XYZ file of C-alpha atoms in Angstrom:
559
model
C 120.400 78.594 87.849
C 124.140 79.991 87.535
C 124.716 81.398 84.268
C 127.291 84.094 82.783
C 126.109 87.843 82.135
C 126.077 87.040 78.418
C 123.832 83.791 79.023
C 121.743 85.854 81.213
C 121.230 88.698 78.443
C 120.213 86.349 75.936
C 117.831 84.409 78.240
C 116.255 87.861 79.047
C 115.870 88.786 75.320
C 114.155 85.194 74.891
C 112.007 85.923 77.899
C 111.085 89.329 76.255
C 109.879 87.782 72.998
C 112.969 88.530 70.984
C 113.740 86.327 68.589
C 115.401 88.675 66.014
C 118.314 90.743 66.665
C 120.595 93.081 64.231
C 124.340 93.949 64.967
C 127.791 93.441 64.138
C 130.412 91.581 66.569
C 133.407 93.037 67.922
C 136.127 92.605 70.963
C 133.695 94.003 73.890
C 130.875 91.727 72.793
C 132.570 88.683 72.124
C 131.124 86.587 75.148
C 127.590 87.861 74.018
C 128.063 86.457 70.595
C 129.509 83.465 71.906
C 126.140 83.298 73.916
C 124.214 83.994 70.679
C 125.862 81.019 68.901
C 124.550 78.760 71.788
C 121.145 80.238 71.501
C 120.798 80.310 67.824
C 117.911 78.022 67.472
C 116.090 80.550 69.357
C 117.318 84.065 68.437
C 118.218 84.786 64.800
C 121.333 87.313 64.495
C 121.374 89.279 61.274
C 125.060 90.798 60.561
C 124.750 93.831 58.698
C 127.390 95.818 56.858
C 127.486 98.649 59.207
C 126.090 99.153 62.740
C 123.982 102.464 61.605
C 122.315 99.860 59.328
C 121.675 97.536 62.265
C 120.014 100.488 64.260
C 117.861 101.157 61.177
C 117.101 97.662 60.547
C 115.864 97.268 64.132
C 113.717 100.260 63.763
C 112.239 99.157 60.569
C 111.349 96.025 62.307
C 109.876 97.903 64.978
C 107.817 100.114 63.043
C 106.449 97.042 60.663
C 105.725 94.689 63.185
C 104.798 96.879 66.626
C 107.257 94.936 68.408
C 110.603 96.183 70.261
C 113.380 96.115 67.609
C 116.659 95.141 69.011
C 120.371 96.006 67.677
C 123.946 95.063 69.079
C 127.240 96.690 68.791
C 130.730 96.786 70.380
C 132.264 99.322 72.265
C 133.551 102.724 70.954
C 133.304 103.137 67.116
C 130.538 100.371 67.247
C 128.374 102.104 69.683
C 128.610 105.592 68.069
C 127.962 104.121 64.756
C 124.605 103.224 66.328
C 123.862 106.779 67.393
C 122.231 108.209 64.064
C 119.937 105.173 64.228
C 119.019 105.620 67.771
C 118.191 109.236 67.316
C 116.212 108.394 64.686
C 114.004 106.272 66.607
C 113.916 108.715 69.456
C 112.505 111.416 67.181
C 109.945 109.178 65.578
C 108.640 107.324 69.040
C 110.107 103.567 67.669
C 110.252 101.254 70.407
C 113.837 99.938 70.473
C 116.661 98.595 72.489
C 119.938 99.128 71.730
C 122.781 96.742 73.555
C 126.313 97.844 73.636
C 129.656 96.340 74.902
C 132.022 98.307 76.607
C 135.457 97.834 78.000
C 135.903 95.963 81.468
C 134.753 98.337 84.231
C 138.568 98.533 85.767
C 139.584 100.411 82.452
C 136.604 102.445 82.158
C 137.537 106.262 82.289
C 141.021 105.788 81.553
C 140.808 106.319 77.855
C 141.170 102.523 76.841
C 141.270 101.095 73.639
C 137.714 101.436 72.055
C 136.232 103.230 75.141
C 133.531 105.872 74.698
C 130.998 107.034 77.261
C 128.194 105.838 75.416
C 125.658 106.550 78.239
C 126.403 110.057 78.139
C 126.399 110.436 74.211
C 122.755 108.765 74.230
C 121.345 110.497 76.932
C 119.553 113.035 74.842
C 118.290 110.836 72.365
C 117.035 107.837 74.588
C 114.001 107.366 76.658
C 116.443 106.388 79.076
C 119.831 104.385 79.483
C 121.876 102.142 81.798
C 125.193 100.980 82.492
C 125.204 97.576 84.214
C 127.967 97.530 86.749
C 127.029 94.417 88.553
C 126.249 91.319 86.933
C 123.314 90.718 89.476
C 121.605 93.880 87.998
C 121.596 92.754 84.641
C 118.528 90.665 84.458
C 116.340 93.329 85.966
C 118.000 95.920 83.736
C 116.967 94.194 80.574
C 113.373 93.659 81.616
C 113.255 97.332 82.745
C 114.759 98.560 79.626
C 111.918 96.396 77.145
C 109.307 98.116 79.651
C 110.653 101.479 79.186
C 110.848 101.012 75.290
C 107.391 100.067 75.073
C 105.071 101.864 77.835
C 103.757 105.206 77.175
C 105.043 106.854 74.362
C 107.295 104.366 72.727
C 110.802 104.780 72.063
C 114.597 103.745 72.213
C 116.361 102.238 75.338
C 120.336 101.758 75.608
C 122.108 99.320 77.798
C 125.641 99.412 78.011
C 127.416 96.358 79.467
C 131.091 96.148 80.282
C 133.019 93.030 79.010
C 133.675 91.774 82.602
C 130.023 91.767 83.492
C 129.172 89.655 80.410
C 132.000 87.099 81.809
C 131.104 86.912 85.519
C 128.314 84.389 86.713
C 125.572 84.966 89.159
C 122.003 83.376 89.771
C 119.576 83.735 87.052
C 115.549 83.269 87.844
C 113.428 83.038 84.837
C 110.279 85.402 84.937
C 107.213 85.409 82.861
C 106.763 88.756 80.869
C 103.564 90.677 81.662
C 101.458 93.146 79.327
C 102.306 96.569 79.648
C 99.680 98.368 81.105
C 98.363 101.208 78.910
C 97.689 104.656 80.618
C 93.977 104.264 80.491
C 92.590 106.349 83.557
C 90.789 109.150 81.745
C 89.295 111.998 83.471
C 85.540 111.919 83.124
C 85.285 115.687 83.251
C 87.871 116.471 80.212
C 85.894 113.817 78.202
C 83.024 115.561 78.510
C 84.626 118.984 77.953
C 85.997 117.392 74.983
C 82.397 116.477 73.894
C 80.736 119.737 74.310
C 83.784 121.115 72.068
C 82.983 118.581 69.141
C 79.110 119.344 69.397
C 79.571 123.005 69.280
C 81.719 122.803 66.418
C 80.458 123.543 62.849
C 83.586 123.361 61.031
C 85.700 120.514 63.045
C 88.914 119.027 61.440
C 91.140 116.178 62.585
C 95.019 116.311 62.490
C 96.339 112.961 63.314
C 100.003 111.950 63.842
C 101.906 108.735 64.510
C 100.497 108.416 68.010
C 97.443 106.944 66.474
C 99.905 104.337 64.839
C 101.611 103.610 67.873
C 98.524 103.086 69.956
C 96.768 100.707 67.354
C 94.085 103.448 67.305
C 93.420 103.485 63.503
C 89.973 101.755 63.713
C 89.034 104.330 66.679
C 90.117 107.557 64.531
C 88.047 106.320 61.320
C 84.997 105.758 63.530
C 85.229 109.346 65.055
C 86.000 111.095 61.946
C 82.982 109.473 60.222
C 80.454 110.015 63.441
C 81.236 113.718 63.444
C 81.844 114.303 59.527
C 84.978 115.666 59.966
C 87.683 115.987 57.445
C 90.887 114.333 58.602
C 94.367 115.582 57.727
C 97.670 113.405 58.609
C 101.273 114.075 59.422
C 103.844 112.439 57.663
C 104.168 109.794 60.356
C 100.447 109.536 60.645
C 100.123 108.238 56.794
C 98.082 105.062 56.967
C 96.388 105.946 60.572
C 93.239 106.948 58.198
C 92.530 105.547 54.650
C 93.908 107.645 51.909
C 91.059 106.697 49.506
C 88.524 107.903 51.834
C 86.285 110.963 50.941
C 87.072 112.619 54.360
C 91.057 112.464 53.486
C 92.301 115.599 52.657
C 95.816 114.634 52.289
C 98.937 115.507 54.222
C 99.224 118.833 56.181
C 102.300 121.146 56.585
C 105.060 122.479 54.262
C 104.510 120.026 51.624
C 100.743 119.517 52.523
C 97.907 119.623 50.195
C 96.269 122.909 49.296
C 92.921 121.485 50.825
C 94.124 120.325 54.156
C 96.258 123.520 54.550
C 93.344 125.812 53.821
C 90.783 123.621 55.788
C 93.158 123.766 58.977
C 93.151 127.766 58.562
C 89.421 127.766 58.196
C 88.318 125.281 60.706
C 86.736 126.041 64.043
C 87.753 123.136 65.861
C 91.047 121.305 65.212
C 91.017 117.977 67.124
C 94.835 116.925 67.118
C 95.347 113.113 67.906
C 98.697 111.690 68.722
C 100.547 114.592 66.791
C 103.163 116.909 68.145
C 102.468 120.047 66.277
C 106.043 120.048 64.570
C 107.657 122.936 62.661
C 106.991 121.320 59.425
C 103.219 121.103 60.183
C 102.453 124.369 61.781
C 104.923 126.642 59.502
C 103.817 130.147 60.717
C 103.009 129.820 64.393
C 100.708 133.041 64.581
C 98.546 131.892 61.878
C 98.250 128.454 62.728
C 94.507 127.439 62.663
C 93.749 131.415 63.232
C 89.551 130.317 63.718
C 89.972 127.274 65.804
C 89.901 125.928 69.212
C 92.300 123.358 69.578
C 91.726 120.170 71.284
C 94.875 117.960 71.688
C 94.941 114.223 72.528
C 98.225 112.573 73.275
C 99.996 110.139 75.577
C 102.773 112.476 76.251
C 102.063 115.240 78.671
C 105.184 117.196 77.554
C 103.656 117.711 74.060
C 100.842 119.617 75.179
C 101.184 123.404 74.769
C 104.695 122.923 73.587
C 104.445 124.011 70.346
C 101.110 125.416 70.044
C 98.457 126.558 72.806
C 95.499 124.956 72.962
C 91.887 125.215 74.548
C 91.649 121.769 75.958
C 93.806 118.706 76.343
C 93.484 114.849 77.375
C 96.519 113.079 78.332
C 96.324 109.318 78.028
C 96.126 106.195 75.495
C 94.746 107.719 72.419
C 93.064 104.318 71.717
C 91.289 104.517 75.088
C 90.293 108.134 74.819
C 89.011 108.274 71.175
C 86.894 105.009 72.270
C 85.392 107.332 75.178
C 84.779 110.146 72.630
C 82.819 108.099 70.402
C 80.395 106.661 73.000
C 79.683 110.028 73.556
C 79.161 111.764 70.058
C 75.896 113.109 69.023
C 74.871 113.477 65.433
C 74.979 116.890 63.950
C 74.487 117.865 60.069
C 78.082 119.329 58.818
C 77.145 118.978 55.290
C 77.826 122.228 54.359
C 81.189 122.274 55.958
C 82.088 118.760 54.245
C 80.982 120.214 50.734
C 83.191 123.053 51.169
C 86.287 121.224 52.087
C 85.328 118.413 49.118
C 85.584 121.689 46.638
C 88.804 122.518 48.112
C 90.260 118.923 47.504
C 88.653 119.309 43.756
C 90.724 122.428 42.983
C 94.436 122.390 41.473
C 96.713 120.609 43.864
C 99.783 119.053 42.087
C 101.005 119.264 38.557
C 99.925 116.428 36.343
C 102.311 113.543 35.065
C 102.565 115.090 31.468
C 104.244 112.359 28.864
C 107.396 112.102 30.571
C 109.119 110.064 33.164
C 108.088 111.378 36.405
C 108.178 110.420 40.284
C 104.330 110.688 40.168
C 103.974 108.180 37.573
C 106.108 106.043 39.102
C 104.816 105.912 42.384
C 101.003 105.554 41.047
C 102.235 102.582 39.253
C 103.787 100.840 42.074
C 100.516 101.435 44.282
C 98.606 99.881 41.121
C 100.635 96.994 40.689
C 101.012 95.988 44.332
C 97.324 96.725 44.950
C 98.230 99.207 47.824
C 99.674 96.273 49.819
C 103.085 96.913 49.812
C 105.438 97.952 52.726
C 106.991 101.194 51.930
C 110.103 102.677 53.413
C 111.759 105.809 52.061
C 115.210 107.656 52.455
C 114.648 111.195 52.841
C 114.243 114.000 50.499
C 111.935 114.868 47.324
C 111.209 111.274 46.869
C 109.965 110.742 50.492
C 107.397 113.432 50.141
C 106.313 112.332 46.523
C 105.883 108.793 48.163
C 103.758 110.363 50.892
C 101.665 112.390 48.175
C 101.000 109.686 45.157
C 101.066 106.298 47.202
C 97.846 105.634 48.547
C 98.383 104.459 52.274
C 95.158 102.923 53.333
C 96.600 100.808 56.559
C 98.761 101.713 59.372
C 102.499 100.508 59.454
C 102.746 100.853 55.750
C 104.856 103.810 55.544
C 108.247 103.596 57.181
C 109.920 106.698 57.183
C 112.221 108.880 58.950
C 110.174 112.156 59.873
C 111.589 113.856 62.875
C 115.454 113.349 62.469
C 115.169 113.376 58.507
C 118.017 110.680 58.155
C 119.377 110.139 54.877
C 120.409 106.374 54.374
C 117.532 105.543 56.688
C 115.412 103.627 54.156
C 117.303 100.648 53.059
C 118.116 99.473 56.501
C 114.584 99.936 57.778
C 113.304 97.896 54.491
C 115.532 95.029 55.356
C 114.190 95.289 59.316
C 110.680 95.563 57.734
C 111.117 92.591 55.193
C 112.402 90.417 58.188
C 109.571 91.416 60.468
C 106.666 90.485 57.960
C 108.169 87.909 55.795
C 105.799 87.266 52.466
C 105.215 91.108 52.454
C 106.364 92.791 49.161
C 108.776 95.689 50.815
C 109.837 98.568 48.500
C 112.368 101.062 49.417
C 111.996 104.570 47.581
C 115.065 106.469 47.333
C 117.061 109.316 45.943
C 120.470 108.763 44.585
C 122.168 111.306 47.375
C 120.201 109.071 49.962
C 120.997 105.844 48.556
C 124.545 106.427 48.446
C 124.616 106.912 52.020
C 124.055 103.214 53.088
C 124.225 101.402 49.867
C 126.576 98.668 51.662
C 123.389 97.379 53.239
C 122.704 95.674 49.708
C 125.327 93.098 50.721
C 122.885 92.290 53.765
C 119.749 92.005 51.831
C 121.253 89.851 49.345
C 123.012 87.687 52.015
C 119.515 86.960 53.707
C 117.901 86.563 50.278
C 115.305 89.541 51.213
C 113.004 90.433 48.015
C 113.564 94.071 48.934
C 113.023 96.409 45.793
C 114.772 99.796 45.782
C 113.442 102.340 43.628
C 115.885 105.183 42.980
C 114.533 108.273 41.841
C 117.745 109.567 40.254
C 117.900 113.243 39.189
C 121.908 113.517 39.700
C 121.157 115.979 42.731
C 120.559 116.355 46.255
C 116.718 117.376 45.135
C 115.277 118.811 48.014
C 118.354 121.002 49.049
C 118.602 122.148 45.181
C 114.958 122.871 45.003
C 115.545 125.552 47.665
C 118.861 126.663 45.999
C 116.453 127.073 43.059
C 113.731 129.185 44.615
C 115.149 130.883 47.379
C 118.855 131.096 46.237
C 118.602 132.467 42.829
C 119.599 129.052 41.697
C 122.940 129.210 43.097
C 123.573 125.267 43.204
C 126.160 124.991 45.610
C 127.272 121.323 46.039
C 124.177 119.935 45.109
C 124.754 118.832 41.743
C 125.875 114.990 41.723
C 127.191 114.302 38.360
C 129.006 111.248 39.510
C 129.812 108.215 37.164
C 128.343 105.627 39.666
C 126.232 103.119 37.739
C 123.367 101.774 40.035
C 122.861 98.708 37.827
C 126.104 97.571 38.105
C 126.480 98.400 41.456
C 123.408 96.137 42.466
C 124.968 93.311 40.324
C 128.174 93.406 42.428
C 126.467 93.101 45.001
C 124.639 90.004 43.772
C 121.371 92.046 43.304
C 119.447 92.398 40.320
C 119.688 95.940 38.443
C 117.408 97.713 36.289
C 117.757 100.958 34.113
C 114.304 103.044 33.937
C 114.716 106.097 31.407
C 111.275 105.952 29.537
C 107.508 106.111 30.819
C 106.563 103.382 28.441
C 108.842 100.909 30.235
C 107.598 101.525 33.848
C 105.138 98.786 34.177
C 107.213 96.221 32.468
C 110.352 96.802 34.438
C 108.350 97.053 37.806
C 106.303 93.729 36.927
C 109.477 91.873 36.514
C 111.226 93.297 39.616
C 108.249 92.305 41.496
C 108.185 88.727 40.164
C 111.474 87.954 41.305
C 112.287 86.539 44.847
C 115.505 88.490 45.068
C 116.854 91.800 46.028
C 116.619 94.285 43.171
C 117.631 98.148 42.234
C 115.547 99.974 39.753
C 117.494 103.399 38.824
C 114.669 105.616 37.413
C 116.432 108.385 35.532
C 114.014 111.610 36.404
C 114.428 115.284 35.283
C 116.528 117.327 37.683
C 114.005 119.878 37.834
C 111.154 117.916 39.006
C 109.990 119.619 42.331
C 107.935 118.738 45.106
C 104.455 120.815 45.057
C 102.478 122.065 46.968
C 104.906 124.083 48.805
C 104.425 126.792 51.816
C 107.381 128.933 51.996
C 109.689 129.513 54.702
C 108.129 132.415 56.811
C 104.933 131.983 55.362
C 101.488 130.479 56.841
C 99.811 127.557 55.797
C 97.176 129.361 53.725
C 99.860 130.958 51.924
C 100.601 127.579 50.217
C 101.538 127.332 46.357
C 101.098 124.528 44.255
C 103.605 125.282 41.416
C 106.183 128.093 40.327
C 103.606 130.310 38.675
C 102.045 130.547 42.040
C 105.343 131.345 43.668
C 105.759 134.335 40.840
C 102.315 135.559 41.592
C 103.225 135.736 45.469
């Protein structure tokens, strides 16, 4: 059949299983929006308040569902407003297809109105990008984009479509989309060597990251850990890949990891890294990272091998497939002495207690209790993000959605919208700081417009808390531009957007307010007034090794 480029695009999206798209219209994508209007019974378009919100919503949708998220923006500023969201998805390996319009082909390169080289801009932050110059190439380009976004290590792909391409016609042939084949061929010798390393180890430790979640390999990770009696630590992106309630779980690793995790990694004789990339926030001081351990690295992306940390052995392949093969060959071995030692580390002082005041820990633990740990938690970026990872017990994959690699303030609200749409009926709670929330609070209008029961919990310390913490500890309390004594009333802001607002100032009111917000089927904002000097502990000071982790300011004085 003969169709316009705009209709071919929408037909191909439907062919790829897309039923949800986030975007904002403009001149260069008018034909696409006209086509979306015709196909509105097959694809639901969600109009966000800003293109950055559309990108974060598509990302949140992808992370919550495991499907490819899709966002759409016009040329020029519309396209550039997607960039932060695309980079966020790229750093965290989230599958996304971003579609941008551009000026007609004959105007490209002439500084035309709302023209920008978006493929050039996004080249470093996408797995691949395309500019479609022939309508005959459009269908195959869309199919290829979705394949690239899904296969191997997932990530964002951009398709830039000049306006005249959306107007031109050509023959379109529908195609049934096949399953993406996983990289399953694993060298038998590599498996055997890994099994020998595991069997020889007296003190094995597993460090798992977001790659376990992307590969849907949490059951295999669990089985491996239990079979070899190895403690498990997770990166921020790996939260939920192993249940936080399990005895073998030692908590997060790295700069704000638990003392038990950081010391166990320092003392283990085999570190099995699964779907993790050894980021600087995990490794801290490189020359003292896991000094007694042989490192076995399992990852889908060969580029990550020996990139940040030199390893003794590696296996490149689909994590789920590799772990399954390892599990088949595991031999039982008594490691009770090592386990007892790690359990003793867990029992030692980790973080300060709640006291009697309104603390982030108390709020997060109460959220966990009242939701039964079944909520989808999104976060902005800052102290509240780390408190969330520490105090909410994530037991399943895809229940924490956060910006780990890029650390994007303003990510959480858009992501919570995408997650809520991806998983209707699931309770979605966005944990925010007052600084991060201000960045994209305009997306409250989107949540309210689509009747999304998202709850935003603001840890309001009237400061850019994480930066202020560093200024307090390492810059002699010179608080340059981190104090936010602004007059913004977040309850009134929520109400102005059509949401419900709550003020929370006392510990004894936490349960009552949370229960009321949870009982509503509406967008809600809870402003929690917490002390400005609450800090994130534990912490590895800059330039220190994991073993130098401190659990409060008294430790800092000692060191």
